[in-house]
GROMACS .gro file of N, CA, C and O in nm:
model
  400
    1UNK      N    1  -0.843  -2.245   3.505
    1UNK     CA    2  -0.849  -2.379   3.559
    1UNK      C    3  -0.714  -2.412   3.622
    1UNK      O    4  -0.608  -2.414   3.560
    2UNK      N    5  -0.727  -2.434   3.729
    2UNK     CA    6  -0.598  -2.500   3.810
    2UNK      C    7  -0.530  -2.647   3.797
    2UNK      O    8  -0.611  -2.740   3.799
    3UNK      N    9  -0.428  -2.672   3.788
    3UNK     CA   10  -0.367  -2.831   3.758
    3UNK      C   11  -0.322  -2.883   3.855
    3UNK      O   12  -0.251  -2.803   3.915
    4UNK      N   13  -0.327  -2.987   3.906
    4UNK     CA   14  -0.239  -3.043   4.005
    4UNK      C   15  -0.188  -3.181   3.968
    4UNK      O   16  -0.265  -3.260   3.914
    5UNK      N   17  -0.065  -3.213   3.993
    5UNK     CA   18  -0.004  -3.319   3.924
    5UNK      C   19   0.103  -3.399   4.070
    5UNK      O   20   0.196  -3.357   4.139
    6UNK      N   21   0.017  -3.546   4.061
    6UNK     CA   22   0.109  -3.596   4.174
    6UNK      C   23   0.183  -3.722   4.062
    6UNK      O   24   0.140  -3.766   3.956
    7UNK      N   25   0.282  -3.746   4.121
    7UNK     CA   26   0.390  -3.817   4.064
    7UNK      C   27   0.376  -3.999   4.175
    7UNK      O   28   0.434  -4.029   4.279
    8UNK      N   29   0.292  -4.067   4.106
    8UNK     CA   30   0.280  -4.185   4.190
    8UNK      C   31   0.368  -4.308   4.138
    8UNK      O   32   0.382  -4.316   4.017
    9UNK      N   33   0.432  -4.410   4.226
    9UNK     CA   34   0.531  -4.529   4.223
    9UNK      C   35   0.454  -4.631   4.257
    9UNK      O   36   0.421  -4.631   4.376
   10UNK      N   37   0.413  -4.720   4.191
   10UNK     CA   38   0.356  -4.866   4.271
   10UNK      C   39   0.466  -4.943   4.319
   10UNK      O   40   0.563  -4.971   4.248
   11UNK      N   41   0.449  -4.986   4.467
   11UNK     CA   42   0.507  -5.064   4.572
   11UNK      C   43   0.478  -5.184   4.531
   11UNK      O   44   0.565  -5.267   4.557
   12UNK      N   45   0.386  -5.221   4.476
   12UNK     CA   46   0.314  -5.390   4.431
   12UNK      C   47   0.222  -5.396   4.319
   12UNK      O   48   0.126  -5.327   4.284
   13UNK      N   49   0.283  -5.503   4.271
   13UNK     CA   50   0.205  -5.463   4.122
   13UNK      C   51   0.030  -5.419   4.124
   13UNK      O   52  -0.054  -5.456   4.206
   14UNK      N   53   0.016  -5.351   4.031
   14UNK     CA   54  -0.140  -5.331   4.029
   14UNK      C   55  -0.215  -5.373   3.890
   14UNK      O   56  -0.198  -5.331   3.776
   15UNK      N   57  -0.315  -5.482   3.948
   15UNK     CA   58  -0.403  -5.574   3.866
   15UNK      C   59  -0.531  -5.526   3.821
   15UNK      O   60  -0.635  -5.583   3.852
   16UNK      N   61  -0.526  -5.410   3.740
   16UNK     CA   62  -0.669  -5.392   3.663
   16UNK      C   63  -0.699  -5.426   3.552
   16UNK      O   64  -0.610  -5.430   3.466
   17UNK      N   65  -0.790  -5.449   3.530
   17UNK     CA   66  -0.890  -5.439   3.367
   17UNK      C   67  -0.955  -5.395   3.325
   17UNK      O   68  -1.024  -5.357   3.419
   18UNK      N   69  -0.999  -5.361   3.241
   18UNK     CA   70  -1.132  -5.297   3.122
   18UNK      C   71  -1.258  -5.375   3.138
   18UNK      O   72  -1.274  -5.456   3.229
   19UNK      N   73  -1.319  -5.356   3.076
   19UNK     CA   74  -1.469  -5.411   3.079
   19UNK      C   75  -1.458  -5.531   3.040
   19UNK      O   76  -1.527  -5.615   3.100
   20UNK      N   77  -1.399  -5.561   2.966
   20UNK     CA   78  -1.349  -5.733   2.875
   20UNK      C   79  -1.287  -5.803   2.965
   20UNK      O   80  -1.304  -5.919   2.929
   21UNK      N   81  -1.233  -5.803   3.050
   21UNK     CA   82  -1.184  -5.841   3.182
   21UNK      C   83  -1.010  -5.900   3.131
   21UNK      O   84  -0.940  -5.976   3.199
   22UNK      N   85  -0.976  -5.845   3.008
   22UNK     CA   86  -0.829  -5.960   2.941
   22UNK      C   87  -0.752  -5.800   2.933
   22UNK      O   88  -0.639  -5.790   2.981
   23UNK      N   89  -0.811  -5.693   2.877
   23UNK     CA   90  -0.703  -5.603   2.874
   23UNK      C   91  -0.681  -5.484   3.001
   23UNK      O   92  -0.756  -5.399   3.050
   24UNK      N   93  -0.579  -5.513   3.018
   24UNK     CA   94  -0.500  -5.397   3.175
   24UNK      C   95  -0.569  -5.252   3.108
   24UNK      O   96  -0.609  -5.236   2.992
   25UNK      N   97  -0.570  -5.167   3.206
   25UNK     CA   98  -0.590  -5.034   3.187
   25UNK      C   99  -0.626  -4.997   3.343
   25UNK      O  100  -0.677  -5.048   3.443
   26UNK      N  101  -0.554  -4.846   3.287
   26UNK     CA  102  -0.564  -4.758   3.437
   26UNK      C  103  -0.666  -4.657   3.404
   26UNK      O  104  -0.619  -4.570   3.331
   27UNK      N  105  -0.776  -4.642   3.430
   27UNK     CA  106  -0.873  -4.545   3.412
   27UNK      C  107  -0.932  -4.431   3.520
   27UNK      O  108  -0.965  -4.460   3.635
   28UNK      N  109  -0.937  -4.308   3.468
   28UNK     CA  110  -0.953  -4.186   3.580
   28UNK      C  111  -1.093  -4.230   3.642
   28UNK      O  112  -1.092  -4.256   3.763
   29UNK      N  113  -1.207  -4.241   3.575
   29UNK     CA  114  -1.319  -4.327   3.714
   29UNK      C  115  -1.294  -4.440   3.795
   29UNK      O  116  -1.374  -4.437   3.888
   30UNK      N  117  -1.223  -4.534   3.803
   30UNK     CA  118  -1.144  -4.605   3.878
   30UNK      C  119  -1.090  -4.526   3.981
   30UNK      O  120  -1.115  -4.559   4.097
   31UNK      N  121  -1.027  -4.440   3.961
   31UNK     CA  122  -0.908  -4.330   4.024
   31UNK      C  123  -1.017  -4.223   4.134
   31UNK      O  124  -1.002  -4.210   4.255
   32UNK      N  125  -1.101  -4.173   4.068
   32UNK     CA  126  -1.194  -4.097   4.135
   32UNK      C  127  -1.303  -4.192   4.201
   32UNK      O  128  -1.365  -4.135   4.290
   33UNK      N  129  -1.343  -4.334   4.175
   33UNK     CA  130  -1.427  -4.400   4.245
   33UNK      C  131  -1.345  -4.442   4.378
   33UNK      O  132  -1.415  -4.482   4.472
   34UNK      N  133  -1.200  -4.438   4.397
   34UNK     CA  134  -1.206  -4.450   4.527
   34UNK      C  135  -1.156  -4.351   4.599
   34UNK      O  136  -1.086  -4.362   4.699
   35UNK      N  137  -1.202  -4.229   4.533
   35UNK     CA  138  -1.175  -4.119   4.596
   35UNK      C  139  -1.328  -4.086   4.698
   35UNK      O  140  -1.355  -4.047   4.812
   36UNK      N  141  -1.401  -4.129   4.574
   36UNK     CA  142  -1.572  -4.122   4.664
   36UNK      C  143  -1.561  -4.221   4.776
   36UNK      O  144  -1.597  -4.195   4.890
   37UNK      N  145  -1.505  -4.345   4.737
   37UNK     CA  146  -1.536  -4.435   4.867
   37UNK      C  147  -1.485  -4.388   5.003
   37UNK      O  148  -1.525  -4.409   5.117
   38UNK      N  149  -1.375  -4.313   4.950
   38UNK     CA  150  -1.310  -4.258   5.096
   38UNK      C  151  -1.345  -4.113   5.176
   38UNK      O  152  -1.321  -4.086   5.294
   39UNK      N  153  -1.399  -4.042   5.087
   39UNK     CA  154  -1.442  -3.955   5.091
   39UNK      C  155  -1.565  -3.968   5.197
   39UNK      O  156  -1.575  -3.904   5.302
   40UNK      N  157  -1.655  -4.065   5.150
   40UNK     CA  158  -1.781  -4.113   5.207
   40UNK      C  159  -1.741  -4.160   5.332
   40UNK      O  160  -1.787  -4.111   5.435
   41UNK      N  161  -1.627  -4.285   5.333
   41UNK     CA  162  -1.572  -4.336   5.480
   41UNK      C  163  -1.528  -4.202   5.591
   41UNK      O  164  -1.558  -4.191   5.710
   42UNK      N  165  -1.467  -4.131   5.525
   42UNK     CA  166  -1.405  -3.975   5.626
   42UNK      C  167  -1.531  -3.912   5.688
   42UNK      O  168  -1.545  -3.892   5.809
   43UNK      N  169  -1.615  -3.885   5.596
   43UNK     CA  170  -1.691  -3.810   5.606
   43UNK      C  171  -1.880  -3.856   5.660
   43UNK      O  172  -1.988  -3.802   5.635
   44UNK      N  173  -1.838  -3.986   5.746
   44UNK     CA  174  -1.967  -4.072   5.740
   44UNK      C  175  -2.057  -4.025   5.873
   44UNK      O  176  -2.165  -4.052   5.925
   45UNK      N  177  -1.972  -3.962   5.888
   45UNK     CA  178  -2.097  -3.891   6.044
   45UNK      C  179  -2.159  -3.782   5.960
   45UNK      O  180  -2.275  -3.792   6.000
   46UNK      N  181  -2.161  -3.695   5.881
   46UNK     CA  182  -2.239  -3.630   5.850
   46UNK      C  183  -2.411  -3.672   5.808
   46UNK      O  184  -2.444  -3.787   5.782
   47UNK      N  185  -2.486  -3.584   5.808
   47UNK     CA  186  -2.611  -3.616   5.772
   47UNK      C  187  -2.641  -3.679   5.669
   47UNK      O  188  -2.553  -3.645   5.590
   48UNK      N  189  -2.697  -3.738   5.626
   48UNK     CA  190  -2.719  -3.841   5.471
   48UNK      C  191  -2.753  -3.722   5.391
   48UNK      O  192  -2.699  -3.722   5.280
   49UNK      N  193  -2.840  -3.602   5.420
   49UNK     CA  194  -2.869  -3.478   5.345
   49UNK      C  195  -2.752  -3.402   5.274
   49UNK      O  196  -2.740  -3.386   5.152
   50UNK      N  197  -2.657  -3.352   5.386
   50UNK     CA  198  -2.574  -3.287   5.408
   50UNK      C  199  -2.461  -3.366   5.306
   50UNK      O  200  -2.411  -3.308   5.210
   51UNK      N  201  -2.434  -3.488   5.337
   51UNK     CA  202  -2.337  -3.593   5.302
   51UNK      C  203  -2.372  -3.601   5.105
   51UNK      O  204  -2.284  -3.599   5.019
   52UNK      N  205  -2.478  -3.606   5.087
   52UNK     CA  206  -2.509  -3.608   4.943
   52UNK      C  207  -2.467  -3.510   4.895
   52UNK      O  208  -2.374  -3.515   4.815
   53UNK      N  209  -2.525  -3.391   4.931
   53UNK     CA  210  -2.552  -3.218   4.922
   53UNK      C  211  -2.377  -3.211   4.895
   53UNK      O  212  -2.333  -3.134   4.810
   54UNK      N  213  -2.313  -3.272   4.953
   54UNK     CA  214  -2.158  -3.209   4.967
   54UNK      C  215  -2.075  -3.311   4.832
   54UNK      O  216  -1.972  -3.271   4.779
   55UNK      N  217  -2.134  -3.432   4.798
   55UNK     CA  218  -2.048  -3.536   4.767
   55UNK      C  219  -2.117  -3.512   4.599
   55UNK      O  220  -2.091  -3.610   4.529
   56UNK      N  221  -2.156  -3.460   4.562
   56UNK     CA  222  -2.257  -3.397   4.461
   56UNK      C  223  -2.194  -3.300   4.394
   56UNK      O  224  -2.205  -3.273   4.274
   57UNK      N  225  -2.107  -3.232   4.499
   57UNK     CA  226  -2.066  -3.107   4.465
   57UNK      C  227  -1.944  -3.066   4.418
   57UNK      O  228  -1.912  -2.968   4.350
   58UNK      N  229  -1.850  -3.205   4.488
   58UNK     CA  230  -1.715  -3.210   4.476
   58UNK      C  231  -1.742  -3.344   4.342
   58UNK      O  232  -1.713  -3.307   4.228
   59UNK      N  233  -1.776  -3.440   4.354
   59UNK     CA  234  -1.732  -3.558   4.258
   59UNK      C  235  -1.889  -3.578   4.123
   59UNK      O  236  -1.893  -3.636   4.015
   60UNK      N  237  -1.979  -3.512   4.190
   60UNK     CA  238  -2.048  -3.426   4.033
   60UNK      C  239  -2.178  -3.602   4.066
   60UNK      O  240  -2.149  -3.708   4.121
   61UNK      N  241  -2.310  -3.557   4.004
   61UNK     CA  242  -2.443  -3.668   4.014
   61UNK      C  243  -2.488  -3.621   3.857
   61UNK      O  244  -2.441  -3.549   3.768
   62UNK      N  245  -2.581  -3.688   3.873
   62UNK     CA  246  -2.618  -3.662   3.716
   62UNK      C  247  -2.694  -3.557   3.695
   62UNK      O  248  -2.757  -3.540   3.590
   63UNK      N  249  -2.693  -3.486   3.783
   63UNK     CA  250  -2.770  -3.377   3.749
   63UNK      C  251  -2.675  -3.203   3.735
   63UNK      O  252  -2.704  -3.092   3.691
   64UNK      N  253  -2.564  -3.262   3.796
   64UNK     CA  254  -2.426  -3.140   3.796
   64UNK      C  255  -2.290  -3.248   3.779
   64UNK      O  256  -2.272  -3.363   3.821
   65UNK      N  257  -2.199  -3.145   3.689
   65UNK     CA  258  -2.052  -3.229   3.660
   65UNK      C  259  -1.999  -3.215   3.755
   65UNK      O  260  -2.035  -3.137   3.843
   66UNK      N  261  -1.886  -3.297   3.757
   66UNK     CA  262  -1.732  -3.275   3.883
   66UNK      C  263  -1.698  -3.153   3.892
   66UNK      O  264  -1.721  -3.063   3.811
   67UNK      N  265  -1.642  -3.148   3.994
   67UNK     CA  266  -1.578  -3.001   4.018
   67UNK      C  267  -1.434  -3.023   3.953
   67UNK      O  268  -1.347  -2.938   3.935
   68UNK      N  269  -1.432  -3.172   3.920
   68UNK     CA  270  -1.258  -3.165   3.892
   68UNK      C  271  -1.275  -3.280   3.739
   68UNK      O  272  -1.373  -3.342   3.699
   69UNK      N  273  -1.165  -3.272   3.696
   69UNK     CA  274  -1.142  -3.411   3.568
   69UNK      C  275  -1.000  -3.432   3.659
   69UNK      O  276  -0.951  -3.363   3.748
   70UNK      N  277  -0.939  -3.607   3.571
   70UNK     CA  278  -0.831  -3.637   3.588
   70UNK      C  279  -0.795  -3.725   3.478
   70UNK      O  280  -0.878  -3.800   3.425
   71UNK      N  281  -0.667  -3.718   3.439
   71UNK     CA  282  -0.600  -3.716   3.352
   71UNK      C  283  -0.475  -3.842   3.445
   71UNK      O  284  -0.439  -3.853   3.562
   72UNK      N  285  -0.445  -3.910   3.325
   72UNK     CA  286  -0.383  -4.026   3.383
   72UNK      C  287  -0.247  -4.047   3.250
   72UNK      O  288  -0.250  -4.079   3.132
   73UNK      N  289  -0.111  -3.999   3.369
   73UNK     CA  290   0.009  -4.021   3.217
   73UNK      C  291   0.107  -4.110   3.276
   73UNK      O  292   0.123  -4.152   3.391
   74UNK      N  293   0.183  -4.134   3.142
   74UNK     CA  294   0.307  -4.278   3.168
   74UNK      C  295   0.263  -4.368   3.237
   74UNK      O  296   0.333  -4.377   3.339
   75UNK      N  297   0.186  -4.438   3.236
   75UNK     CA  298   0.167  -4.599   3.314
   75UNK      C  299   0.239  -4.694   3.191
   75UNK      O  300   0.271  -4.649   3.081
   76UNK      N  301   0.252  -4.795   3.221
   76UNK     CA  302   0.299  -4.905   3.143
   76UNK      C  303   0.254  -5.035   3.216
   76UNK      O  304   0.241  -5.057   3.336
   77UNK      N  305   0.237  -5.110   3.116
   77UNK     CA  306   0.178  -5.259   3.180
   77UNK      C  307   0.298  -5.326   3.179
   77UNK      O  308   0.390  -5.259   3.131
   78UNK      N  309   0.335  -5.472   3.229
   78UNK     CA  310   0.453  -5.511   3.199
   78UNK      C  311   0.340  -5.669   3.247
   78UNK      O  312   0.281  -5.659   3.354
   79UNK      N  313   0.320  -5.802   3.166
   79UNK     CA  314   0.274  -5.911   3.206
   79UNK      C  315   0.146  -5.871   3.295
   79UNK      O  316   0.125  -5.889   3.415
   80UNK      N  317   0.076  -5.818   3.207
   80UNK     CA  318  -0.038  -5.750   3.260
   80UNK      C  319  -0.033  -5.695   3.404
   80UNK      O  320  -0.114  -5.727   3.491
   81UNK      N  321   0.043  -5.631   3.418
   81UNK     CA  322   0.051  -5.538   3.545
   81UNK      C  323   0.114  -5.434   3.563
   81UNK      O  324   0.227  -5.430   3.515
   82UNK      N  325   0.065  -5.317   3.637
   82UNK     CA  326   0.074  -5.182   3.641
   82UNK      C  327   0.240  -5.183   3.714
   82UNK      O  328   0.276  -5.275   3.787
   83UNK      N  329   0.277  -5.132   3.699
   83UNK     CA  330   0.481  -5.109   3.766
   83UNK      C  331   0.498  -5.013   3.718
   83UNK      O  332   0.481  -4.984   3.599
   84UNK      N  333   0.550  -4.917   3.840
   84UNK     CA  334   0.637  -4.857   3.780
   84UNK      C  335   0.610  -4.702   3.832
   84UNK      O  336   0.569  -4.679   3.946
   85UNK      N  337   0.630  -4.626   3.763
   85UNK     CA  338   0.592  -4.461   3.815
   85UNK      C  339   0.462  -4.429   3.712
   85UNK      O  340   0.457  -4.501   3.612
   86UNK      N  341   0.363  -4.333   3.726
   86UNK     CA  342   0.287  -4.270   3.633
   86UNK      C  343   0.237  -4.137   3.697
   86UNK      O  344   0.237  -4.112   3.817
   87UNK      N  345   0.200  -4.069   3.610
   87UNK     CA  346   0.126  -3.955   3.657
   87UNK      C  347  -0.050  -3.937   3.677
   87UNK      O  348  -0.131  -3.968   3.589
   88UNK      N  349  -0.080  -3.890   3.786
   88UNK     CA  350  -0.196  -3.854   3.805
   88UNK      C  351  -0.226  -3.685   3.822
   88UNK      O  352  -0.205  -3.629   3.929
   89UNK      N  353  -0.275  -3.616   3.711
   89UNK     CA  354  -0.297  -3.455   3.710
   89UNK      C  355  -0.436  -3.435   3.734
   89UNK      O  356  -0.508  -3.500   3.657
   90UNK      N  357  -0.502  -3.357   3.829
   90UNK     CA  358  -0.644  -3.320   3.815
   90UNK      C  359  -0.639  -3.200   3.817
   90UNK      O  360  -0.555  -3.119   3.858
   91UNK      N  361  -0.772  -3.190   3.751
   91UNK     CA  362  -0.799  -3.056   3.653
   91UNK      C  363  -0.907  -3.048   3.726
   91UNK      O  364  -1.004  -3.124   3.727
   92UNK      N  365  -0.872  -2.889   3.828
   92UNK     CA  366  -0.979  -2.823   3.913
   92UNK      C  367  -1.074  -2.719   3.824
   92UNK      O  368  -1.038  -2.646   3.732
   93UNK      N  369  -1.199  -2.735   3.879
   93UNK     CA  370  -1.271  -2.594   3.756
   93UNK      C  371  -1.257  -2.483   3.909
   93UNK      O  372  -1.220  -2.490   4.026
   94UNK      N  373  -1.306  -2.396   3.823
   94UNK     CA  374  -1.291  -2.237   3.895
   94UNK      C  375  -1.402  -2.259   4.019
   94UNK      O  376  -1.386  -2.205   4.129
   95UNK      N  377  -1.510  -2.339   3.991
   95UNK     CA  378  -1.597  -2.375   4.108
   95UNK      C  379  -1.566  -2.454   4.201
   95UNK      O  380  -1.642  -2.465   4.298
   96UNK      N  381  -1.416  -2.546   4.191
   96UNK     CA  382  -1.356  -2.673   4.304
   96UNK      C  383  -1.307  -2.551   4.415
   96UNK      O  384  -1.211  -2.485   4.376
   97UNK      N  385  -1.351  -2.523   4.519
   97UNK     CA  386  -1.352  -2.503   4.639
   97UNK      C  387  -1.301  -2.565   4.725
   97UNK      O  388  -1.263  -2.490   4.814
   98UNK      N  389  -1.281  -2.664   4.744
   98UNK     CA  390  -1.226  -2.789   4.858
   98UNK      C  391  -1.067  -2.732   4.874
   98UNK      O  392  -1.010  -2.645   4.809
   99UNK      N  393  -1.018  -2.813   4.984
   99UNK     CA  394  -0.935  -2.785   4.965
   99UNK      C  395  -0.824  -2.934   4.976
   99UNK      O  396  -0.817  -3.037   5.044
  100UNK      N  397  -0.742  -2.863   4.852
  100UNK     CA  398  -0.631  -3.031   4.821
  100UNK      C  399  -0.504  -3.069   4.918
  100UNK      O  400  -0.439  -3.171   4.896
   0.00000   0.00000   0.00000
């Protein structure tokens, strides 16, 4: 399994929450949901067939997993908000093909 680890800085604070809507948290489906949204925006001329067939393959449907996990380190909240540096590592399987 391959690792890749980017080292990210927030420019402006970042305002998330949990399901309870009171406690902050940075969560890897958060992280990968707007990887799909953009993914989908890049990639929106393709066929709706084709476009599934591919988006299925890389970010996983319920019928097959991700090709990747991600792993989320050092964040800190400070007055409920994200600052600061943290790490984002994703964990490619031997089947992630794409290229990063």
């Amino acid at each position: 399994m391959k690792t890749v680890t980017f080292s990210c800085e927030t420019i402006t604070p970042m305002f998330m929450y949990g399901a309870d809507d009171k406690t902050p948290e940075l969560r890897p489906a958060s992280i990968k949901g707007v990887m799909r949204f953009w993914w989908r925006a890049i990639n929106g001329d393709l066929p709706l067939d084709k476009l599934k067939k591919q988006e299925d393959e890389i970010f996983g449907s319920t019928e097959r997993r991700s090709s990747f996990s991600i792993k989320i380190k050092n964040y800190r909240f400070q007055n409920n908000k994200i600052l600061g540096t943290f790490e984002i590592k994703f964990l490619l399987s031997n089947r992630c093909d794409f290229d990063i």
